[in-house]
Coordinates of C-alpha atoms and ligand atoms in Angstrom, one line a residue:
M1 CA 74.2 84.5 106.5
R2 CA 76.6 85.3 103.6
S3 CA 77.4 82.7 101.0
M4 CA 80.5 84.2 99.5
L5 CA 82.5 83.6 96.3
V6 CA 86.0 84.9 96.8
T7 CA 88.1 85.0 93.6
G8 CA 91.9 84.8 93.8
A9 CA 92.1 83.9 97.5
A10 CA 95.0 81.5 96.9
G11 CA 97.0 84.8 96.4
F12 CA 98.4 87.1 99.0
I13 CA 95.5 89.6 99.9
G14 CA 92.6 87.1 99.2
A15 CA 94.1 84.5 101.4
N16 CA 94.4 87.0 104.3
F17 CA 90.9 88.1 103.6
V18 CA 89.6 84.6 103.9
R19 CA 91.5 84.1 107.1
Y20 CA 90.0 87.4 108.5
V21 CA 86.4 86.4 107.4
R22 CA 86.8 82.9 109.0
E23 CA 87.7 84.6 112.4
Q24 CA 85.3 87.4 112.3
H25 CA 82.3 85.8 110.6
P26 CA 82.5 82.1 111.3
D27 CA 79.0 81.5 110.0
D28 CA 79.8 82.7 106.5
K29 CA 80.1 80.1 103.8
I30 CA 83.1 80.6 101.5
I31 CA 83.8 79.3 98.1
V32 CA 87.3 80.3 96.8
V33 CA 87.9 80.2 93.1
D34 CA 91.6 80.5 92.1
A35 CA 93.4 79.5 88.8
L36 CA 96.6 78.8 90.9
T37 CA 98.8 80.9 88.6
Y38 CA 102.5 81.3 89.6
A39 CA 101.2 83.7 92.3
G40 CA 98.5 81.3 93.7
N41 CA 99.4 78.9 96.4
R42 CA 96.9 76.5 98.0
H43 CA 99.1 76.4 101.2
N44 CA 98.1 80.1 101.7
L45 CA 94.7 78.6 102.8
D46 CA 96.2 75.9 105.0
G47 CA 94.2 75.5 108.2
V48 CA 91.1 77.4 107.0
L49 CA 89.7 75.0 104.4
D50 CA 86.9 72.6 105.5
D51 CA 83.2 72.0 104.5
Q52 CA 82.4 75.6 105.1
C53 CA 85.3 77.0 103.2
Q54 CA 86.3 75.3 99.9
L55 CA 88.9 75.9 97.3
M56 CA 88.0 75.3 93.6
H57 CA 90.7 75.3 91.1
A58 CA 89.3 77.1 88.2
D59 CA 89.7 80.2 85.9
I60 CA 87.2 83.1 86.4
N61 CA 87.2 83.2 82.5
D62 CA 85.2 80.0 82.6
T63 CA 81.8 81.9 82.7
D64 CA 79.8 78.7 82.6
Y65 CA 81.6 77.2 85.6
M66 CA 81.2 80.5 87.5
K67 CA 77.5 80.5 86.8
Q68 CA 77.2 77.0 88.1
L69 CA 79.0 77.8 91.2
L70 CA 76.7 80.8 91.9
R71 CA 73.7 78.6 91.5
D72 CA 75.0 75.5 93.3
H73 CA 76.2 77.4 96.4
K74 CA 73.5 80.1 96.4
I75 CA 76.2 82.8 96.3
N76 CA 74.9 86.2 97.5
T77 CA 78.3 87.9 97.8
I78 CA 81.2 88.0 95.4
V79 CA 84.5 89.5 96.6
H80 CA 86.7 89.7 93.5
F81 CA 90.5 89.7 94.1
A82 CA 91.6 87.5 91.2
A83 CA 94.1 89.3 88.9
E84 CA 97.6 89.5 87.6
S85 CA 99.1 91.9 90.2
H86 CA 102.8 92.7 89.5
V87 CA 103.6 95.8 87.6
D88 CA 106.9 94.6 86.3
R89 CA 105.3 91.5 84.7
S90 CA 102.7 93.7 83.0
I91 CA 105.6 95.6 81.4
T92 CA 107.2 92.5 80.0
G93 CA 104.0 90.6 79.2
P94 CA 100.8 92.6 79.2
D95 CA 98.6 89.8 77.6
A96 CA 98.1 88.0 80.8
F97 CA 96.8 91.2 82.4
I98 CA 94.3 91.9 79.8
E99 CA 93.1 88.3 79.9
A100 CA 92.8 88.0 83.7
N101 CA 92.0 91.4 84.8
I102 CA 89.7 92.8 82.0
M103 CA 88.3 89.6 80.3
G104 CA 88.2 87.8 83.7
T105 CA 86.2 90.6 85.4
Y106 CA 83.9 90.8 82.5
S107 CA 83.3 87.0 82.7
L108 CA 82.5 87.2 86.3
L109 CA 80.1 90.1 85.9
K110 CA 78.4 88.2 83.0
A111 CA 77.9 85.1 85.2
A112 CA 76.6 87.2 88.1
R113 CA 74.1 89.1 85.9
Q114 CA 72.9 85.8 84.3
V115 CA 72.3 84.1 87.7
W116 CA 71.4 87.0 90.0
Q117 CA 69.5 89.1 87.6
I118 CA 68.3 87.3 84.5
E119 CA 67.4 84.0 86.3
E120 CA 66.5 86.0 89.4
Q121 CA 68.3 83.7 91.7
A122 CA 69.6 86.6 93.5
P123 CA 68.7 87.1 97.1
E124 CA 67.3 90.6 97.5
D125 CA 70.7 91.7 98.8
H126 CA 73.4 90.6 96.5
R127 CA 76.8 92.2 96.3
F128 CA 79.6 92.3 93.8
H129 CA 82.7 93.8 95.5
H130 CA 85.6 94.5 93.3
V131 CA 89.0 94.9 94.8
S132 CA 91.0 97.5 93.1
T133 CA 94.2 99.6 93.4
D134 CA 95.2 103.1 93.9
E135 CA 97.4 102.8 90.9
V136 CA 94.4 103.6 88.7
Y137 CA 94.7 107.2 89.7
G138 CA 98.2 107.5 88.2
T139 CA 101.1 109.3 89.9
L140 CA 101.5 112.3 92.3
S141 CA 104.3 114.8 92.8
M142 CA 105.4 115.7 96.4
Q143 CA 103.0 118.8 96.4
D144 CA 100.0 117.0 95.1
P145 CA 97.2 116.3 97.5
A146 CA 96.4 112.5 98.2
F147 CA 94.1 110.5 95.8
T148 CA 90.4 110.9 96.7
E149 CA 87.5 108.9 95.1
E150 CA 87.0 112.0 92.9
T151 CA 90.5 111.9 91.4
A152 CA 90.4 111.4 87.7
Y153 CA 91.7 108.0 86.5
A154 CA 95.2 108.2 84.8
P155 CA 96.7 104.7 84.8
N156 CA 100.3 104.5 83.6
S157 CA 101.1 100.8 83.4
P158 CA 99.5 98.0 81.6
Y159 CA 98.7 96.6 85.0
S160 CA 97.0 99.7 86.3
A161 CA 95.2 100.3 82.9
S162 CA 93.7 96.7 83.1
K163 CA 92.5 97.4 86.6
A164 CA 91.1 100.8 85.6
S165 CA 89.3 99.1 82.8
S166 CA 87.9 96.4 85.2
D167 CA 86.7 99.1 87.5
F168 CA 84.8 100.8 84.7
L169 CA 83.1 97.6 83.8
V170 CA 82.0 97.0 87.3
R171 CA 80.7 100.6 87.4
S172 CA 78.8 100.0 84.2
Y173 CA 77.1 96.9 85.5
H174 CA 75.6 99.0 88.3
H175 CA 74.6 101.9 86.2
T176 CA 73.2 99.9 83.3
Y177 CA 71.8 96.7 85.0
G178 CA 71.4 97.8 88.6
M179 CA 73.8 95.2 89.9
Q180 CA 74.6 95.9 93.6
V181 CA 78.3 96.6 93.3
T182 CA 81.0 98.3 95.4
T183 CA 84.7 99.0 94.7
S184 CA 87.7 99.6 96.8
N185 CA 90.9 101.2 95.7
C186 CA 93.8 100.3 98.1
S187 CA 97.4 101.3 98.5
N188 CA 100.4 98.9 98.8
N189 CA 99.8 96.0 101.1
Y190 CA 102.3 94.0 103.1
G191 CA 102.2 91.1 105.5
P192 CA 102.2 87.3 105.5
Y193 CA 102.0 85.2 102.2
H194 CA 103.2 88.2 100.1
F195 CA 104.8 86.7 97.0
P196 CA 108.5 87.2 97.0
E197 CA 108.7 89.2 93.8
K198 CA 107.3 92.3 95.5
L199 CA 109.6 94.8 97.2
I200 CA 109.2 93.9 100.9
P201 CA 109.4 90.1 100.8
L202 CA 112.0 90.3 98.1
V203 CA 114.2 92.4 100.3
I204 CA 113.7 90.3 103.4
L205 CA 114.7 87.1 101.5
N206 CA 117.6 88.6 99.6
V207 CA 119.1 90.0 102.8
L208 CA 118.9 86.4 104.4
Y209 CA 121.0 84.9 101.5
G210 CA 123.3 87.9 101.0
K211 CA 121.8 88.7 97.6
A212 CA 121.8 92.2 96.0
L213 CA 118.8 94.5 96.9
P214 CA 117.8 96.0 93.6
I215 CA 116.6 99.6 93.9
Y216 CA 114.9 101.0 90.9
G217 CA 116.1 104.5 89.8
D218 CA 117.2 106.6 92.8
G219 CA 115.0 104.9 95.4
K220 CA 113.0 108.1 96.1
N221 CA 109.7 106.8 94.7
I222 CA 107.0 106.9 97.4
R223 CA 104.4 104.3 98.3
D224 CA 101.7 104.2 101.0
W225 CA 101.9 100.9 103.0
L226 CA 99.1 99.1 104.7
Y227 CA 99.1 95.9 106.7
V228 CA 97.2 93.4 104.8
E229 CA 94.7 92.6 107.7
D230 CA 93.7 96.2 107.6
H231 CA 92.8 95.9 104.0
A232 CA 90.6 92.9 105.0
L233 CA 89.0 95.1 107.6
G234 CA 88.4 97.8 105.1
I235 CA 86.7 95.5 102.6
D236 CA 84.6 93.9 105.3
L237 CA 83.3 97.3 106.3
V238 CA 82.5 98.2 102.7
L239 CA 80.5 94.9 102.4
Q240 CA 78.6 95.6 105.6
K241 CA 78.0 99.3 105.5
G242 CA 79.2 100.6 102.2
R243 CA 76.7 102.3 99.8
V244 CA 75.9 100.3 96.7
G245 CA 77.4 102.0 93.6
E246 CA 80.1 103.7 95.6
T247 CA 83.9 103.4 95.6
Y248 CA 86.0 103.6 98.8
N249 CA 89.8 104.4 99.0
I250 CA 91.7 102.3 101.6
G251 CA 95.1 103.3 102.7
G252 CA 97.5 103.4 105.7
C253 CA 98.4 107.2 105.7
N254 CA 101.9 105.8 105.9
E255 CA 104.1 107.1 103.0
W256 CA 107.7 105.8 102.6
T257 CA 110.4 106.2 100.1
N258 CA 111.6 102.9 98.7
I259 CA 115.1 103.5 100.0
D260 CA 114.0 104.3 103.5
I261 CA 111.8 101.1 103.7
V262 CA 114.8 99.0 102.4
N263 CA 117.1 100.6 105.0
L264 CA 114.5 100.0 107.7
I265 CA 114.2 96.3 106.9
C266 CA 118.0 95.9 106.7
S267 CA 118.4 97.4 110.2
L268 CA 115.6 95.3 111.7
I269 CA 117.3 92.2 110.4
D270 CA 120.6 93.3 111.6
K271 CA 119.2 93.7 115.2
R272 CA 117.7 90.3 115.1
F273 CA 120.8 88.7 114.1
E274 CA 122.9 90.5 116.7
T275 CA 121.0 88.6 119.4
S276 CA 120.5 85.2 117.7
Q277 CA 123.2 82.7 117.1
D278 CA 120.6 80.5 115.7
L279 CA 119.8 83.1 112.9
R280 CA 123.5 83.4 112.2
N281 CA 123.9 79.8 111.9
T282 CA 120.8 79.3 109.7
Y283 CA 121.7 82.1 107.3
P284 CA 125.5 82.4 107.1
E285 CA 125.4 84.4 103.9
C286 CA 123.5 87.2 105.5
P287 CA 125.8 90.2 106.0
A288 CA 124.7 90.4 109.6
S289 CA 126.1 86.9 110.2
Q290 CA 129.5 88.3 109.3
G291 CA 129.1 91.4 111.5
E292 CA 128.4 93.6 108.4
A293 CA 125.4 95.9 107.7
S294 CA 122.8 94.3 105.5
N295 CA 122.1 97.6 103.7
S296 CA 125.6 97.1 102.1
L297 CA 123.6 94.8 99.6
I298 CA 121.8 97.9 98.2
T299 CA 122.3 98.1 94.5
Y300 CA 120.8 100.9 92.3
V301 CA 119.5 99.4 89.1
T302 CA 117.8 100.7 85.9
D303 CA 114.5 102.3 86.8
R304 CA 111.1 100.6 86.1
A305 CA 109.7 101.9 82.7
G306 CA 106.9 104.6 83.4
H307 CA 107.6 104.2 87.2
D308 CA 105.0 106.1 89.0
F309 CA 106.6 108.6 91.5
R310 CA 104.2 108.7 94.4
Y311 CA 100.9 107.3 95.7
A312 CA 99.0 108.6 98.7
I313 CA 95.6 108.0 99.8
D314 CA 92.9 110.3 101.3
T315 CA 91.0 108.0 103.5
H316 CA 88.4 110.6 104.7
K317 CA 85.4 108.9 103.0
I318 CA 85.9 105.4 104.4
Q319 CA 86.8 106.9 107.8
S320 CA 83.8 109.2 108.1
E321 CA 81.2 107.0 106.4
L322 CA 82.2 103.6 107.7
G323 CA 84.4 104.4 110.7
Y324 CA 87.5 102.7 109.2
E325 CA 90.7 103.0 111.1
P326 CA 93.7 100.8 110.4
K327 CA 94.6 98.8 113.6
V328 CA 98.2 97.8 112.9
T329 CA 100.8 100.6 113.0
F330 CA 103.7 100.2 110.5
E331 CA 106.1 99.8 113.4
V332 CA 104.2 96.8 114.5
G333 CA 103.2 95.4 111.1
I334 CA 106.8 95.3 109.7
E335 CA 108.0 93.4 112.8
K336 CA 105.1 90.9 112.5
T337 CA 105.9 90.5 108.8
L338 CA 109.5 89.9 109.4
D339 CA 108.7 87.4 112.1
W340 CA 106.3 85.7 109.7
Y341 CA 109.0 85.2 107.1
L342 CA 111.5 84.0 109.6
E343 CA 109.0 81.5 111.1
N344 CA 107.7 80.3 107.7
S345 CA 110.7 79.4 105.7
D346 CA 109.0 76.2 104.5
W347 CA 106.4 78.3 102.7
W348 CA 108.9 80.6 100.8
Q349 CA 111.4 78.0 100.3
A350 CA 109.0 75.9 98.3
V351 CA 108.0 78.9 96.2
L352 CA 111.6 80.0 95.6
D353 CA 113.0 76.4 94.8
G354 CA 110.0 75.6 92.6
S355 CA 109.0 72.5 94.6
Y356 CA 105.5 74.1 95.2
R357 CA 104.9 74.5 91.5
A358 CA 106.1 71.0 90.8
E359 CA 103.6 69.6 93.5
E360 CA 100.8 71.5 91.9
L361 CA 101.8 70.4 88.4
S362 CA 101.8 66.8 89.5
K363 CA 98.3 67.2 91.0
A364 CA 97.1 68.5 87.6
G365 CA 98.5 65.3 86.1
Ligands
NAD401 P1 98.4 87.9 93.9 O1 99.1 88.1 92.7 O2 99.2 87.6 95.1 O3 97.2 87.0 93.9 C1 96.3 87.0 92.7 C2 95.6 85.6 92.7 O4 94.6 85.6 91.6 C3 96.5 84.4 92.5 O5 96.1 83.4 93.6 C4 96.2 83.9 91.2 O6 96.3 82.5 91.0 C5 94.7 84.3 91.1 N1 94.2 84.5 89.5 C6 95.0 85.2 88.7 N2 94.3 85.0 87.5 C7 93.1 84.3 87.7 C8 92.1 83.8 87.0 N3 92.0 84.1 85.6 N4 91.1 83.1 87.5 C9 91.2 82.8 88.8 N5 92.2 83.2 89.7 C10 93.2 83.9 89.1 O7 97.7 89.4 94.1 P2 97.4 90.3 95.4 O8 98.5 91.1 95.7 O9 96.8 89.4 96.4 O10 96.3 91.2 94.8 C11 94.9 90.8 94.9 C12 94.0 91.9 94.3 O11 94.2 93.0 95.0 C13 94.3 92.2 92.9 O12 93.1 92.4 92.2 C14 95.1 93.4 93.0 O13 95.0 94.3 91.8 C15 94.6 94.1 94.2 N6 95.4 95.0 95.0 C16 96.7 94.6 95.4 C17 97.5 95.4 96.2 C18 98.8 94.9 96.7 O14 99.5 95.8 97.3 N7 99.2 93.7 96.5 C19 97.0 96.7 96.5 C20 95.8 97.1 96.0 C21 95.0 96.2 95.3
DAU402 O1 99.7 100.5 95.1 C1 99.0 99.2 95.0 C2 99.9 98.4 94.2 O2 101.0 97.9 94.9 C3 99.1 97.1 93.7 O3 98.0 97.5 93.0 C4 100.0 96.1 93.0 O4 99.3 94.9 92.8 C5 101.3 95.8 93.9 O5 102.1 94.9 93.3 C6 101.9 97.1 94.4 O6 102.5 97.7 93.2 P1 104.0 98.4 93.3 O7 104.6 98.4 92.0 O8 104.0 99.7 94.1 O9 104.8 97.3 94.3 P2 106.2 96.6 94.1 O10 106.4 95.8 95.4 O11 106.4 95.9 92.8 O12 107.1 97.8 94.2 C7 107.1 98.8 95.3 C8 108.1 99.9 94.9 O13 109.5 99.4 95.0 C9 107.9 100.4 93.5 O14 108.2 101.9 93.6 C10 109.1 99.8 92.7 C11 110.2 99.5 93.7 N1 110.9 98.3 93.6 C12 110.3 97.2 93.4 C13 111.0 95.9 93.2 C14 110.3 94.6 93.1 C15 112.3 98.4 93.6 O15 112.9 99.5 93.8 N2 113.0 97.2 93.5 C16 112.4 96.0 93.2 O16 113.1 95.0 93.1

């Protein structure tokens, strides 16, 4: 049985991962550690927390507390999601990224080494799985082949540089101390609980309220999109069958320009509104409520500094070694995502109007 410490699981991907594990491996014990930064939200774990799955409000930089958790709960598996994750914020304020992504990962590695290896409280099979990003590989032109695990690191933003740095720290703990580590580098995720500063949820919510859809530069930048549950599936496979010391790329083989994806979301929303008086009543400011096309909101704005042009993932290794195959096609995943946002306005309204943060701050006293 696994006793897991999952960091950052009040955030988007971590929460979806915990939900996935609770469904697929109901015997696993899970301790979630999350600092509940602006991006963390305890409601992301509503319905899954109980005696077997607990949330601890703590910072991974608190090494002593991390050690105590590892001892108290006889943790044998760490899945490390906690990070500052938004590229734009890393451009305006890199400090938090260095603190959370580099120092935080180092703190967690130190705690794991102390408890698992120095105090030898590690069960023979322990695992430190580090969740990383394809952004560490830098940027591609249209002609370049997709990123493989052999592609040289060339991070371009403070975010990706901090993630690259954490990947190297994890690697070094395997090579130097023999810690049983794995790393996965994944492309852009989308799905439920995605914080509405990122492109897909931002566009959905702005359309509903008739707000401008900011497109950086010419909108031709390309991302590879993967439904978040398929990221959870990939991590689970790496945990179960991945070779210790290895890295695995995870992706959807699903490249889209930003402008195409924004147009697609607009047209899906327009279709929903055409057949639903209820939606038209609920969101009167949406262009579709006035018989207009939602993509009329598209507004080209100044490009992101250092904006990577294209990401693409070569998934050959995880496919051939671990049998990985994404289950949710983009056509299905984007509709499911739209459904989720339309059905869960309580979640995003509390995020947008600040009432969730106020609730959290009042708990902290
Ligand atoms: P997110 O911003 O939604 O969530 C991050 C979580 O980490 C939040 O709950 C936050 O409170 C927590 N956190 C931050 N600093 C912490 C600290 N010092 N101690 C404890 N908790 C802390 O991010 P996400 O999109 O869910 O990304 C999760 C991980 O996956 C990150 O490591 C990110 O680099 C990686 N990743 C993300 C994507 C993507 O498309 N979003 C793709 C590939 C990899
Ligand atoms: O590739 C994996 C990465 O994907 C993760 O490591 C990051 O944590 C995650 O945030 C994501 O990074 P991106 O920068 O690709 O995601 P974002 O949603 O911020 O932007 C997607 C694309 O859309 C990017 O080319 C920038 C563009 N964009 C974004 C926003 C928020 C816009 O044109 N307008 C916007 O308002």
